[in-house]
Coordinates of C-alpha atoms and ligand atoms in Angstrom, one line a residue:
M1 CA -0.4 -0.2 0.1
Q2 CA 1.4 3.2 -1.2
E3 CA 2.1 5.5 2.2
Q4 CA -1.1 8.3 2.6
S5 CA -1.1 11.7 4.7
P6 CA -3.4 12.9 6.3
G7 CA -6.6 13.9 4.8
E8 CA -5.7 13.1 1.5
H9 CA -8.2 10.1 0.3
S10 CA -7.6 6.8 0.9
V11 CA -8.7 2.9 0.4
C12 CA -11.8 1.7 2.0
S13 CA -12.6 -0.9 4.4
Q14 CA -15.5 -3.9 4.1
D15 CA -17.0 -1.2 6.5
D16 CA -17.4 0.9 3.5
I17 CA -18.9 -1.3 1.5
P18 CA -23.2 -0.4 0.9
E19 CA -25.0 -2.3 2.4
V20 CA -26.8 -3.7 -0.7
R21 CA -23.2 -4.2 -2.1
R22 CA -22.6 -6.5 1.1
T23 CA -26.1 -8.3 0.8
L24 CA -25.7 -8.9 -3.7
S25 CA -22.5 -9.8 -3.8
L26 CA -23.5 -13.0 -0.9
I27 CA -26.4 -13.8 -2.9
S28 CA -25.5 -12.4 -7.0
D29 CA -24.4 -15.9 -9.0
P30 CA -20.5 -14.6 -8.9
G31 CA -20.3 -16.6 -12.2
D32 CA -23.0 -14.7 -13.9
W33 CA -21.9 -11.5 -12.4
W34 CA -21.0 -9.9 -16.1
R35 CA -24.2 -10.5 -17.2
S36 CA -26.2 -7.2 -15.8
A37 CA -22.0 -5.6 -14.7
V38 CA -22.3 -2.4 -14.8
I39 CA -17.4 -1.3 -15.1
Y40 CA -16.1 1.8 -14.6
Q41 CA -14.0 2.7 -17.9
V42 CA -10.0 4.0 -15.8
Y43 CA -8.1 5.3 -18.6
I44 CA -4.7 4.6 -17.0
R45 CA -2.9 8.1 -17.5
S46 CA -5.8 10.7 -16.9
F47 CA -7.7 9.2 -13.9
C48 CA -5.1 9.5 -10.1
D49 CA -1.7 9.8 -10.4
G50 CA -1.0 8.7 -7.2
N51 CA 3.3 9.9 -7.5
G52 CA 3.9 13.4 -9.0
D53 CA 4.9 13.0 -12.6
G54 CA 1.9 13.9 -14.0
L55 CA 0.7 11.1 -15.4
G56 CA -1.9 8.3 -14.2
D57 CA -1.1 5.0 -11.7
I58 CA -1.7 2.2 -9.9
A59 CA -1.2 3.6 -6.8
G60 CA -3.8 7.5 -8.2
I61 CA -5.7 3.3 -8.4
R62 CA -5.8 1.4 -5.9
S63 CA -5.7 5.6 -4.2
R64 CA -9.4 6.2 -5.0
L65 CA -10.6 3.0 -4.5
S66 CA -13.5 4.1 -2.3
Y67 CA -14.6 6.9 -4.6
L68 CA -15.5 3.3 -7.0
C69 CA -16.3 1.4 -3.9
E70 CA -19.0 4.6 -3.9
L71 CA -20.2 5.0 -7.1
G72 CA -21.1 1.9 -6.8
V73 CA -19.3 0.1 -10.4
D74 CA -19.3 -3.4 -10.3
A75 CA -15.4 -3.0 -11.8
L76 CA -13.1 -1.3 -13.6
W77 CA -11.4 -2.0 -16.6
I78 CA -8.2 -0.4 -16.7
N79 CA -6.7 0.8 -20.5
P80 CA -3.1 -0.9 -21.3
W81 CA -0.3 -0.5 -18.3
Y82 CA 1.7 -2.9 -19.7
P83 CA 6.0 -1.1 -20.5
S84 CA 5.4 0.5 -23.6
P85 CA 7.2 3.9 -25.5
M86 CA 3.6 5.3 -25.5
A87 CA 3.1 5.9 -29.1
D88 CA 0.3 5.2 -28.9
A89 CA -0.7 6.0 -25.6
G90 CA -0.3 1.7 -24.2
Y91 CA -1.4 0.5 -27.1
D92 CA 2.0 -0.5 -28.5
V93 CA 3.2 -2.5 -26.6
T94 CA 7.1 -4.5 -25.8
D95 CA 6.0 -6.5 -22.7
Y96 CA 2.3 -8.0 -22.6
R97 CA 3.5 -9.9 -19.0
D98 CA 4.7 -6.3 -17.0
V99 CA 3.7 -3.2 -16.0
E100 CA 5.0 0.2 -17.4
P101 CA 7.8 1.4 -14.7
R102 CA 5.7 5.0 -15.3
F103 CA 2.5 3.3 -14.1
G104 CA 3.8 1.2 -11.3
T105 CA 5.4 -2.2 -10.4
L106 CA 4.1 -5.8 -10.6
D107 CA 3.4 -5.8 -7.6
E108 CA 2.1 -2.9 -7.2
A109 CA -0.4 -4.2 -9.5
E110 CA -1.7 -7.7 -7.8
A111 CA -1.7 -5.6 -4.7
L112 CA -4.7 -3.8 -6.3
L113 CA -6.8 -6.5 -7.8
G114 CA -6.1 -8.2 -4.1
E115 CA -7.6 -4.2 -3.0
A116 CA -10.2 -4.1 -6.2
H117 CA -11.6 -7.8 -5.1
A118 CA -11.4 -7.7 -1.4
L119 CA -13.9 -4.8 -1.3
G120 CA -15.8 -7.0 -4.5
L121 CA -14.5 -4.9 -7.1
R122 CA -13.9 -7.0 -10.5
V123 CA -10.5 -6.0 -12.8
I124 CA -11.2 -6.3 -16.6
L125 CA -7.5 -5.5 -18.6
D126 CA -6.6 -4.5 -22.2
I127 CA -5.2 -6.9 -24.3
V128 CA -3.8 -5.7 -27.7
P129 CA -3.5 -8.6 -30.1
N130 CA -3.1 -6.7 -33.3
H131 CA -0.4 -5.0 -32.6
T132 CA 3.0 -4.7 -31.0
S133 CA 5.0 -2.1 -30.0
D134 CA 8.1 -1.3 -33.0
Q135 CA 10.1 -1.9 -30.2
H136 CA 8.8 -5.2 -28.7
P137 CA 11.7 -8.2 -28.7
W138 CA 10.2 -9.7 -31.8
F139 CA 9.7 -6.2 -33.5
R140 CA 13.2 -5.6 -33.3
A141 CA 14.5 -9.3 -33.7
A142 CA 12.5 -9.2 -37.2
V143 CA 14.4 -6.3 -38.6
A144 CA 18.2 -7.5 -37.6
A145 CA 17.3 -10.8 -38.7
G146 CA 16.4 -9.5 -42.3
H147 CA 14.6 -10.8 -45.5
G148 CA 13.1 -14.4 -45.2
S149 CA 13.9 -14.9 -42.4
P150 CA 11.5 -16.8 -39.5
E151 CA 11.3 -13.7 -37.2
R152 CA 9.7 -11.7 -40.0
E153 CA 7.2 -14.1 -40.2
R154 CA 5.5 -13.4 -36.6
Y155 CA 4.9 -9.9 -38.7
V156 CA 3.5 -8.9 -42.7
F157 CA 5.8 -7.4 -43.7
R158 CA 6.3 -7.4 -48.1
P159 CA 8.7 -6.1 -50.5
G160 CA 7.1 -3.3 -52.2
R161 CA 5.6 -3.2 -55.9
G162 CA 7.5 0.1 -58.2
E163 CA 10.3 -0.8 -59.8
D164 CA 12.8 -0.5 -57.0
G165 CA 9.9 -1.3 -54.6
S166 CA 9.8 2.0 -53.1
E167 CA 5.7 1.4 -54.2
P168 CA 3.8 0.7 -50.7
P169 CA 2.6 -3.1 -51.5
N170 CA -0.6 -3.0 -51.7
G171 CA -3.8 0.4 -51.3
W172 CA -3.9 -0.7 -47.4
R173 CA -4.7 2.9 -45.7
S174 CA -4.0 3.0 -41.2
V175 CA -6.9 4.2 -38.9
F176 CA -5.2 7.0 -38.1
G177 CA -4.4 8.3 -41.4
G178 CA -1.7 7.7 -44.3
T179 CA -1.1 5.0 -45.5
A180 CA -0.3 1.5 -44.0
W181 CA 2.9 0.3 -44.2
H182 CA 6.7 1.5 -43.3
R183 CA 9.8 0.7 -45.5
I184 CA 11.9 -0.5 -42.8
T185 CA 16.2 0.3 -43.3
E186 CA 17.9 -3.4 -43.5
S187 CA 21.2 -3.6 -41.0
D188 CA 22.7 -3.7 -44.2
G189 CA 21.6 0.8 -44.7
S190 CA 19.7 -0.5 -47.9
L191 CA 16.0 0.6 -48.3
G192 CA 14.2 -2.9 -47.4
E193 CA 11.6 -4.2 -47.0
W194 CA 7.4 -3.0 -45.8
Y195 CA 5.5 -4.1 -42.9
L196 CA 1.8 -3.0 -42.4
H197 CA 0.2 -1.0 -39.5
L198 CA -2.8 -0.7 -39.1
F199 CA -2.4 2.4 -36.7
A200 CA 0.9 4.2 -36.2
R201 CA 4.3 3.2 -37.2
E202 CA 5.5 2.5 -34.6
Q203 CA 2.3 -0.6 -34.1
P204 CA 3.8 -3.7 -36.6
D205 CA 0.5 -5.9 -37.1
L206 CA 1.2 -9.4 -35.5
N207 CA 0.9 -12.0 -38.4
W208 CA -2.2 -14.3 -36.8
E209 CA -0.9 -17.4 -39.1
H210 CA 2.0 -17.3 -37.1
P211 CA 1.6 -20.6 -34.3
D212 CA 3.9 -18.7 -32.0
V213 CA 1.7 -15.7 -32.5
R214 CA -1.2 -17.5 -30.9
A215 CA 0.3 -19.3 -28.0
D216 CA 2.7 -16.1 -26.6
F217 CA -1.0 -14.7 -26.4
E218 CA -2.4 -17.2 -23.7
H219 CA 0.2 -17.6 -22.8
S220 CA 0.0 -14.0 -21.7
L221 CA -4.0 -14.7 -20.5
R222 CA -3.1 -17.1 -18.5
F223 CA -0.3 -15.0 -17.3
W224 CA -2.8 -12.3 -16.0
F225 CA -6.3 -15.0 -15.1
D226 CA -3.6 -16.6 -12.6
R227 CA -2.4 -13.2 -10.7
G228 CA -6.6 -12.7 -9.8
V229 CA -7.3 -11.0 -13.6
D230 CA -10.6 -11.5 -13.8
G231 CA -11.4 -9.9 -17.5
F232 CA -10.2 -9.0 -20.7
R233 CA -11.9 -6.1 -23.1
I234 CA -9.9 -7.4 -26.6
D235 CA -8.4 -4.7 -28.7
V236 CA -9.5 -4.1 -32.2
A237 CA -11.0 -7.8 -31.6
N238 CA -12.3 -7.3 -35.1
S239 CA -9.5 -7.9 -37.1
L240 CA -6.3 -10.1 -36.6
I241 CA -6.7 -11.4 -39.9
K242 CA -6.1 -10.6 -42.9
Q243 CA -6.6 -11.8 -46.0
S244 CA -4.5 -13.6 -47.4
G245 CA -2.7 -12.3 -50.6
L246 CA -4.1 -9.2 -49.0
P247 CA -5.7 -8.0 -51.7
D248 CA -6.3 -4.4 -52.2
V249 CA -9.6 -2.9 -51.0
E250 CA -12.1 -1.8 -53.5
W251 CA -13.7 1.6 -52.1
P252 CA -11.8 5.2 -50.6
Q253 CA -11.0 5.2 -47.9
A254 CA -10.1 8.8 -46.7
S255 CA -10.8 9.7 -43.1
V256 CA -14.5 10.6 -44.5
E257 CA -15.6 7.8 -46.6
F258 CA -13.4 5.3 -44.5
D259 CA -16.5 6.7 -40.8
Q260 CA -19.2 5.5 -44.6
E261 CA -17.2 3.0 -45.2
F262 CA -17.5 1.4 -41.2
A263 CA -21.4 2.9 -41.9
R264 CA -21.9 0.7 -44.5
A265 CA -24.5 -1.9 -44.2
P266 CA -25.2 -3.9 -45.6
W267 CA -22.4 -6.1 -44.3
Q268 CA -19.7 -6.4 -46.6
A269 CA -16.2 -8.8 -46.9
H270 CA -13.3 -7.0 -46.2
P271 CA -9.5 -7.7 -46.8
H272 CA -8.6 -6.8 -43.0
W273 CA -11.9 -6.2 -40.4
D274 CA -14.0 -8.1 -39.0
R275 CA -13.3 -11.4 -41.1
D276 CA -14.8 -14.8 -40.6
E277 CA -11.2 -16.6 -40.0
V278 CA -11.1 -14.2 -36.7
H279 CA -13.5 -16.4 -34.2
E280 CA -11.5 -19.2 -34.0
I281 CA -9.2 -17.0 -32.0
Y282 CA -11.5 -16.2 -30.0
R283 CA -13.1 -19.8 -29.4
D284 CA -9.8 -21.0 -28.2
W285 CA -10.1 -17.9 -25.6
R286 CA -12.6 -19.1 -23.8
R287 CA -11.9 -22.3 -23.5
I288 CA -9.0 -20.9 -21.7
A289 CA -12.0 -18.5 -19.8
D290 CA -14.0 -21.1 -19.2
S291 CA -11.0 -23.2 -17.5
Y292 CA -10.5 -21.2 -14.5
A293 CA -13.3 -22.2 -10.9
D294 CA -14.2 -18.2 -11.1
P295 CA -14.5 -18.5 -15.1
R296 CA -12.8 -15.2 -16.7
V297 CA -15.0 -12.6 -18.7
F298 CA -13.7 -10.8 -22.9
V299 CA -15.5 -7.8 -23.8
A300 CA -14.9 -8.0 -27.8
E301 CA -13.8 -4.1 -29.4
A302 CA -15.1 -5.0 -32.5
W303 CA -16.0 -1.3 -34.6
V304 CA -18.8 -4.0 -36.5
D305 CA -21.9 -2.0 -37.3
E306 CA -24.5 -4.2 -38.1
P307 CA -25.4 -5.9 -34.5
A308 CA -26.5 -9.2 -36.3
R309 CA -22.6 -8.9 -37.3
L310 CA -21.3 -8.8 -33.6
A311 CA -23.3 -10.9 -32.4
R312 CA -21.5 -14.1 -34.0
Y313 CA -18.2 -12.0 -31.2
I314 CA -20.6 -13.2 -28.5
R315 CA -21.8 -17.0 -29.6
P316 CA -21.7 -19.4 -27.0
D317 CA -18.4 -20.7 -27.4
E318 CA -17.1 -17.5 -28.1
L319 CA -15.9 -13.6 -25.8
H320 CA -19.1 -13.0 -23.2
T321 CA -19.8 -9.7 -24.5
A322 CA -19.3 -6.7 -27.0
F323 CA -19.7 -2.6 -26.6
N324 CA -22.0 -1.8 -28.2
F325 CA -21.2 1.0 -31.0
T326 CA -24.1 1.1 -32.5
Y327 CA -25.5 2.9 -28.7
L328 CA -22.7 5.1 -28.7
R329 CA -23.4 6.5 -32.3
S330 CA -26.8 7.3 -31.5
P331 CA -27.8 10.6 -32.0
W332 CA -29.9 12.1 -29.5
L333 CA -33.0 11.1 -31.6
A334 CA -36.1 8.6 -30.7
D335 CA -36.3 6.3 -33.4
H336 CA -32.9 6.2 -33.6
L337 CA -32.5 5.3 -30.1
Q338 CA -35.8 2.7 -30.1
N339 CA -34.4 0.9 -33.3
T340 CA -30.6 0.1 -32.0
V341 CA -32.2 -0.6 -28.2
A342 CA -34.3 -3.2 -29.8
E343 CA -32.4 -4.6 -32.7
T344 CA -29.2 -4.6 -30.2
L345 CA -31.7 -6.6 -27.8
A346 CA -33.0 -8.8 -30.5
E347 CA -29.9 -10.0 -32.3
H348 CA -28.1 -10.4 -28.5
S349 CA -31.0 -12.6 -27.6
A350 CA -30.0 -15.0 -31.1
V351 CA -27.0 -15.7 -29.4
G352 CA -28.0 -16.0 -25.7
A353 CA -25.8 -12.7 -24.7
P354 CA -26.0 -9.5 -23.1
P355 CA -26.5 -6.5 -24.1
T356 CA -23.6 -3.7 -23.2
W357 CA -24.8 -0.5 -22.7
V358 CA -21.7 2.3 -24.1
L359 CA -22.0 6.2 -24.3
S360 CA -17.9 7.0 -23.8
N361 CA -15.2 5.8 -24.1
H362 CA -11.4 7.1 -24.8
D363 CA -11.7 7.1 -28.4
V364 CA -14.9 9.0 -29.0
A365 CA -16.1 12.9 -28.6
R366 CA -17.7 12.9 -25.3
H367 CA -22.1 12.9 -25.1
V368 CA -22.2 16.1 -23.1
S369 CA -20.3 17.2 -26.2
R370 CA -22.0 15.7 -28.9
Y371 CA -25.5 16.1 -27.4
A372 CA -24.6 19.7 -27.3
R373 CA -25.7 19.1 -31.2
P374 CA -27.6 19.5 -33.3
Q375 CA -28.4 15.8 -34.1
K376 CA -28.0 13.5 -36.4
K377 CA -26.6 10.4 -37.5
P378 CA -22.4 11.3 -36.9
G379 CA -19.3 9.8 -38.4
R380 CA -17.0 6.9 -36.7
S381 CA -14.7 8.6 -34.3
L382 CA -17.7 11.3 -33.9
M383 CA -15.3 14.1 -33.7
D384 CA -17.1 15.3 -36.3
L385 CA -19.5 17.4 -34.6
L386 CA -17.4 19.0 -32.5
G387 CA -17.1 21.5 -35.3
Q388 CA -20.6 22.6 -35.1
P389 CA -22.4 25.5 -32.8
A390 CA -22.4 23.7 -28.9
D391 CA -25.0 24.7 -26.2
L392 CA -23.6 22.9 -23.7
E393 CA -26.1 22.8 -21.0
V394 CA -27.8 21.0 -23.5
G395 CA -25.6 18.0 -23.5
R396 CA -25.4 18.3 -20.2
R397 CA -29.3 17.9 -19.5
R398 CA -29.7 15.0 -22.6
A399 CA -26.3 13.4 -20.5
R400 CA -28.0 13.0 -17.9
A401 CA -31.6 11.8 -18.7
A402 CA -29.5 9.4 -21.7
V403 CA -27.8 7.5 -17.8
L404 CA -30.8 7.1 -16.4
L405 CA -31.8 5.3 -20.2
T406 CA -28.3 3.3 -20.7
L407 CA -28.6 2.4 -16.8
G408 CA -33.1 1.2 -17.3
L409 CA -32.1 -1.5 -20.4
P410 CA -31.4 -4.8 -19.7
G411 CA -27.6 -6.1 -20.5
G412 CA -24.2 -4.5 -18.9
A413 CA -23.1 -0.7 -18.7
Y414 CA -19.6 0.6 -18.8
I415 CA -18.8 4.1 -17.8
Y416 CA -16.5 6.5 -18.6
Q417 CA -14.6 8.2 -16.4
G418 CA -15.9 12.1 -15.6
E419 CA -18.7 10.9 -17.4
E420 CA -20.6 10.3 -13.9
L421 CA -18.4 14.5 -13.3
G422 CA -20.7 15.5 -17.0
L423 CA -17.8 16.2 -17.9
A424 CA -16.8 18.1 -21.6
E425 CA -14.6 17.4 -24.7
V426 CA -12.0 19.8 -23.8
E427 CA -12.1 21.1 -27.4
D428 CA -9.5 24.4 -26.8
L429 CA -6.3 21.9 -26.0
P430 CA -3.2 23.8 -27.0
E431 CA -2.2 22.7 -30.2
G432 CA 1.3 21.8 -28.5
A433 CA 0.3 20.0 -26.3
L434 CA -2.5 17.6 -28.2
R435 CA -0.9 14.1 -27.8
D436 CA -2.3 11.6 -30.0
P437 CA -1.2 10.3 -33.0
T438 CA -3.9 11.3 -35.1
W439 CA -3.1 14.8 -34.3
E440 CA 0.9 13.9 -36.6
R441 CA -0.5 11.5 -38.9
S442 CA -3.2 13.2 -40.2
G443 CA -0.7 16.3 -41.6
Q444 CA -2.0 18.5 -38.0
T445 CA -6.0 18.0 -39.7
D446 CA -7.7 16.0 -37.4
R447 CA -7.1 16.9 -33.5
G448 CA -7.3 13.9 -32.8
R449 CA -8.9 12.1 -29.4
D450 CA -6.7 14.0 -26.3
G451 CA -10.0 16.2 -25.9
C452 CA -11.7 13.3 -24.3
R453 CA -8.3 11.9 -21.9
V454 CA -8.0 15.6 -20.0
P455 CA -6.8 14.7 -16.8
I456 CA -9.7 14.0 -14.1
P457 CA -10.8 17.0 -11.5
W458 CA -11.1 15.1 -8.1
S459 CA -10.5 18.2 -5.6
G460 CA -9.4 21.9 -5.0
T461 CA -10.0 25.2 -6.9
D462 CA -6.9 24.7 -9.7
P463 CA -5.9 22.4 -12.3
P464 CA -5.2 19.7 -11.1
Y465 CA -7.6 19.9 -9.5
G466 CA -6.5 16.8 -7.2
F467 CA -5.1 14.5 -10.0
S468 CA -2.1 14.8 -8.8
P469 CA -0.8 15.6 -5.3
D470 CA -0.3 18.5 -3.5
G471 CA 3.1 20.0 -4.4
S472 CA 3.8 17.0 -7.4
K473 CA 6.0 19.6 -9.5
A474 CA 4.5 18.1 -12.9
A475 CA 1.6 19.2 -14.1
P476 CA -0.5 17.1 -15.9
W477 CA 0.1 15.9 -19.1
L478 CA -2.5 17.3 -20.2
P479 CA -3.2 20.6 -19.6
Q480 CA -6.9 20.1 -18.0
P481 CA -9.8 23.4 -18.1
A482 CA -9.7 27.2 -16.0
D483 CA -13.1 26.8 -15.6
W484 CA -13.0 22.7 -13.9
A485 CA -13.4 23.7 -9.9
G486 CA -17.8 23.2 -10.2
L487 CA -17.3 19.9 -11.5
T488 CA -14.5 18.3 -9.6
A489 CA -15.6 14.6 -7.4
E490 CA -15.6 17.4 -4.3
A491 CA -17.9 19.7 -5.4
Q492 CA -20.3 17.9 -6.2
T493 CA -20.6 14.9 -3.4
G494 CA -23.2 15.9 -1.6
D495 CA -24.9 18.1 -4.8
P496 CA -28.8 16.1 -5.0
L497 CA -28.6 18.8 -8.5
S498 CA -24.6 17.2 -9.5
M499 CA -24.0 14.8 -12.6
L500 CA -22.3 12.9 -10.3
E501 CA -24.7 12.0 -7.5
L502 CA -27.3 11.2 -10.0
Y503 CA -25.1 8.3 -10.4
R504 CA -24.3 7.3 -7.6
E505 CA -28.1 7.0 -6.6
A506 CA -29.1 5.8 -10.2
L507 CA -26.5 2.8 -9.8
R508 CA -27.7 2.1 -5.8
I509 CA -31.5 2.1 -7.4
R510 CA -30.4 0.0 -9.8
R511 CA -28.3 -2.5 -7.2
A512 CA -31.2 -3.2 -5.0
D513 CA -34.4 -3.6 -7.8
S514 CA -33.4 -7.5 -9.4
S515 CA -35.8 -6.8 -12.6
L516 CA -32.6 -4.2 -13.5
G517 CA -29.9 -5.4 -15.2
D518 CA -30.1 -8.7 -17.3
G519 CA -33.4 -9.3 -18.7
D520 CA -35.6 -7.9 -20.5
L521 CA -38.0 -5.5 -21.2
A522 CA -41.2 -4.5 -22.3
W523 CA -41.4 -1.0 -24.0
L524 CA -44.3 1.0 -23.9
D525 CA -46.5 3.0 -26.3
L526 CA -45.9 7.0 -25.8
P527 CA -45.6 9.8 -28.1
E528 CA -44.3 10.3 -31.3
G529 CA -40.0 11.4 -29.6
A530 CA -40.3 10.3 -26.5
L531 CA -39.3 5.8 -25.7
G532 CA -40.1 4.3 -22.7
F533 CA -40.2 0.4 -21.1
Q534 CA -41.0 -1.5 -18.8
R535 CA -38.7 -4.9 -16.3
G536 CA -39.9 -7.0 -14.0
A537 CA -44.0 -6.5 -13.2
D538 CA -43.0 -2.4 -11.9
F539 CA -40.1 -0.4 -13.4
V540 CA -40.6 2.2 -15.7
C541 CA -38.2 4.1 -17.2
L542 CA -39.5 7.1 -19.9
V543 CA -36.9 9.0 -22.3
N544 CA -38.9 12.0 -23.5
V545 CA -36.4 13.2 -26.8
S546 CA -37.4 16.0 -28.7
A547 CA -41.4 15.1 -26.9
D548 CA -44.4 18.1 -25.7
P549 CA -43.9 17.2 -21.4
I550 CA -45.5 13.0 -21.2
D551 CA -48.0 11.9 -18.8
L552 CA -46.6 9.3 -16.3
P553 CA -47.9 6.2 -15.6
D554 CA -51.3 5.8 -13.2
A555 CA -50.5 6.3 -9.5
A556 CA -46.6 5.7 -10.9
V557 CA -43.9 6.6 -8.0
V558 CA -40.9 8.6 -8.8
L559 CA -37.6 7.2 -8.1
L560 CA -34.6 9.3 -9.7
S561 CA -35.0 11.6 -11.9
S562 CA -33.6 13.5 -14.4
T563 CA -34.8 17.5 -14.2
E564 CA -37.2 18.4 -12.3
L565 CA -40.6 17.7 -13.8
T566 CA -43.0 20.1 -14.8
A567 CA -45.4 21.9 -12.4
D568 CA -48.9 19.4 -13.9
G569 CA -46.7 16.0 -12.9
R570 CA -45.1 15.3 -16.1
L571 CA -41.5 14.4 -18.5
P572 CA -40.2 17.2 -19.8
A573 CA -38.6 17.2 -23.3
D574 CA -34.3 16.4 -22.7
A575 CA -35.8 14.3 -19.7
S576 CA -36.0 10.5 -17.9
V577 CA -37.7 9.1 -15.6
W578 CA -38.0 5.8 -13.6
C579 CA -40.4 5.0 -11.4
S580 CA -42.5 2.4 -9.9
V581 CA -45.9 1.3 -11.3
Ligands
LIG601 O1 -9.1 0.9 -31.0 C1 -9.8 1.1 -32.3 C2 -10.7 2.0 -33.5 O2 -10.6 1.4 -34.6 C3 -11.2 2.8 -32.9 O3 -11.0 3.1 -31.6 C4 -9.8 4.1 -33.6 O4 -8.8 4.4 -32.2 C5 -10.4 5.7 -33.4 O5 -11.9 5.6 -33.9 C6 -10.0 7.1 -34.6 O6 -10.5 7.7 -34.4 C7 -8.1 1.0 -30.3 C8 -8.2 1.5 -29.0 O7 -9.3 1.9 -28.5 C9 -7.2 2.8 -30.0 O8 -7.3 3.3 -28.2 C10 -5.9 2.6 -29.8 O9 -5.8 3.5 -30.4 C11 -6.3 1.4 -30.8 O10 -7.8 0.1 -30.8 C12 -4.8 0.8 -31.4 O11 -4.8 -0.1 -30.3

């Protein structure tokens, strides 16, 4: 345990666990916890800095476990904490079985797992199987070993096209902009082969046809499962397999068209996204997870826009859950929301898997800022909305309504750190502060994802708002806005009108009401612009997106509402209510 000075936040003890959590943990089936789980995403670099270097770390997470307990979540998912040169914020890994020194040590990681478990919190890590860092020992060996060597077989090396091989092997594009290929200089100084990187140049794609690759990832899964990790979020779970021969993609891939490609329906076979052969890997991984007495779980990060394609990842012998990005991408429009929910439920129930509901994560513009804009079906990164005029008050009001919808729906849910504080995207980060590789790879045209990654404000009235310990020399790795004093966890605690207290109360009710979480819903017939459903015998959630004020059901008792009701007791637009009927 990290030493703490008096007055600092401390890890909560068993006594701090809310009564309802203790009761439920005794009665709920531990094997099925993930079907209803609310999982808090800890973006480690920006969550809490324990050692004062301006970067979040494991000590910081340990010091805030009490906060997560009080919030009432079931588990945390921690973004990659492995050794990494940080070319893509830890998604460029050099060793999958250790901890980045800037984040802490393996011993601290194990201590965190023990402390979280003692508090009834599960812990999910993030595994990055599509690519390693270019500093990974395998990749360094591949570059050194030369053309045709077995070391190169673990990655995707190809000769260039054109007479002198100066053209990339095919036209595939990097998600972060530009070609997906980089030409290496061979050890004799000559220009050599090209390697594939679907993300940054520092993230060479692995060759998943190679048995070493499969065996090594299985080893890493076991390494962490043996230490008590409860599951993994699988990064870009829909890539990994590339079509043999690496055929060119038939449609345009510049950024705007790239967004459209993801929104494309019906699904079309693609040479490197969502290939059928990828499922075999996850069947193997599932067998490993199921070999543990308290089975471990997976959540797929797969940007697959068609619910029927996504459902293939969560068939009974594959992954347990998948992020529901169709929901995340849905604009604040009643018909979009209802159709997305209905389609999600249908596709998930066909494979017997619980849905997840996600509003934000570390790759997309924060939903307060999305909902602050005129609503339309957005592009994939959702950053395109940011150019529009914004009304953040409207954005926050809708975000309050959205979380009651999210937590009322059947299945599990994710909370991205800071959304419970109502944080908006930081849209005015100075260009010199931007760290996301997207900024440079796009020729400084796309500012990338830093605006949703700004360090969390915990307390006090000025930066670093308790993110780093008092007196730290280093500033937070991204600058925090000057006007966040009212948004700190400290400032919101105890204020019944705050976003934080809304989340706490919603999570408290959700835990106490057995008709919430996993299960089914019955839609209610409501005016256009509103949606609503009943769960169990007496729980009703109404969401008024854009209709005139709507009536609550007869004799309804309000459990929680996102906004004050009208003087005559009706639900206004941009508001949700939970009631008991
Ligand atoms: O993201 C996968 C992905 O394709 C997108 O989320 C993408 O980064 C975004 O849409 C760009 O606008 C995962 C991680 O969540 C992300 O942080 C990593 O950068 C990426 O994989 C590479 O590992």
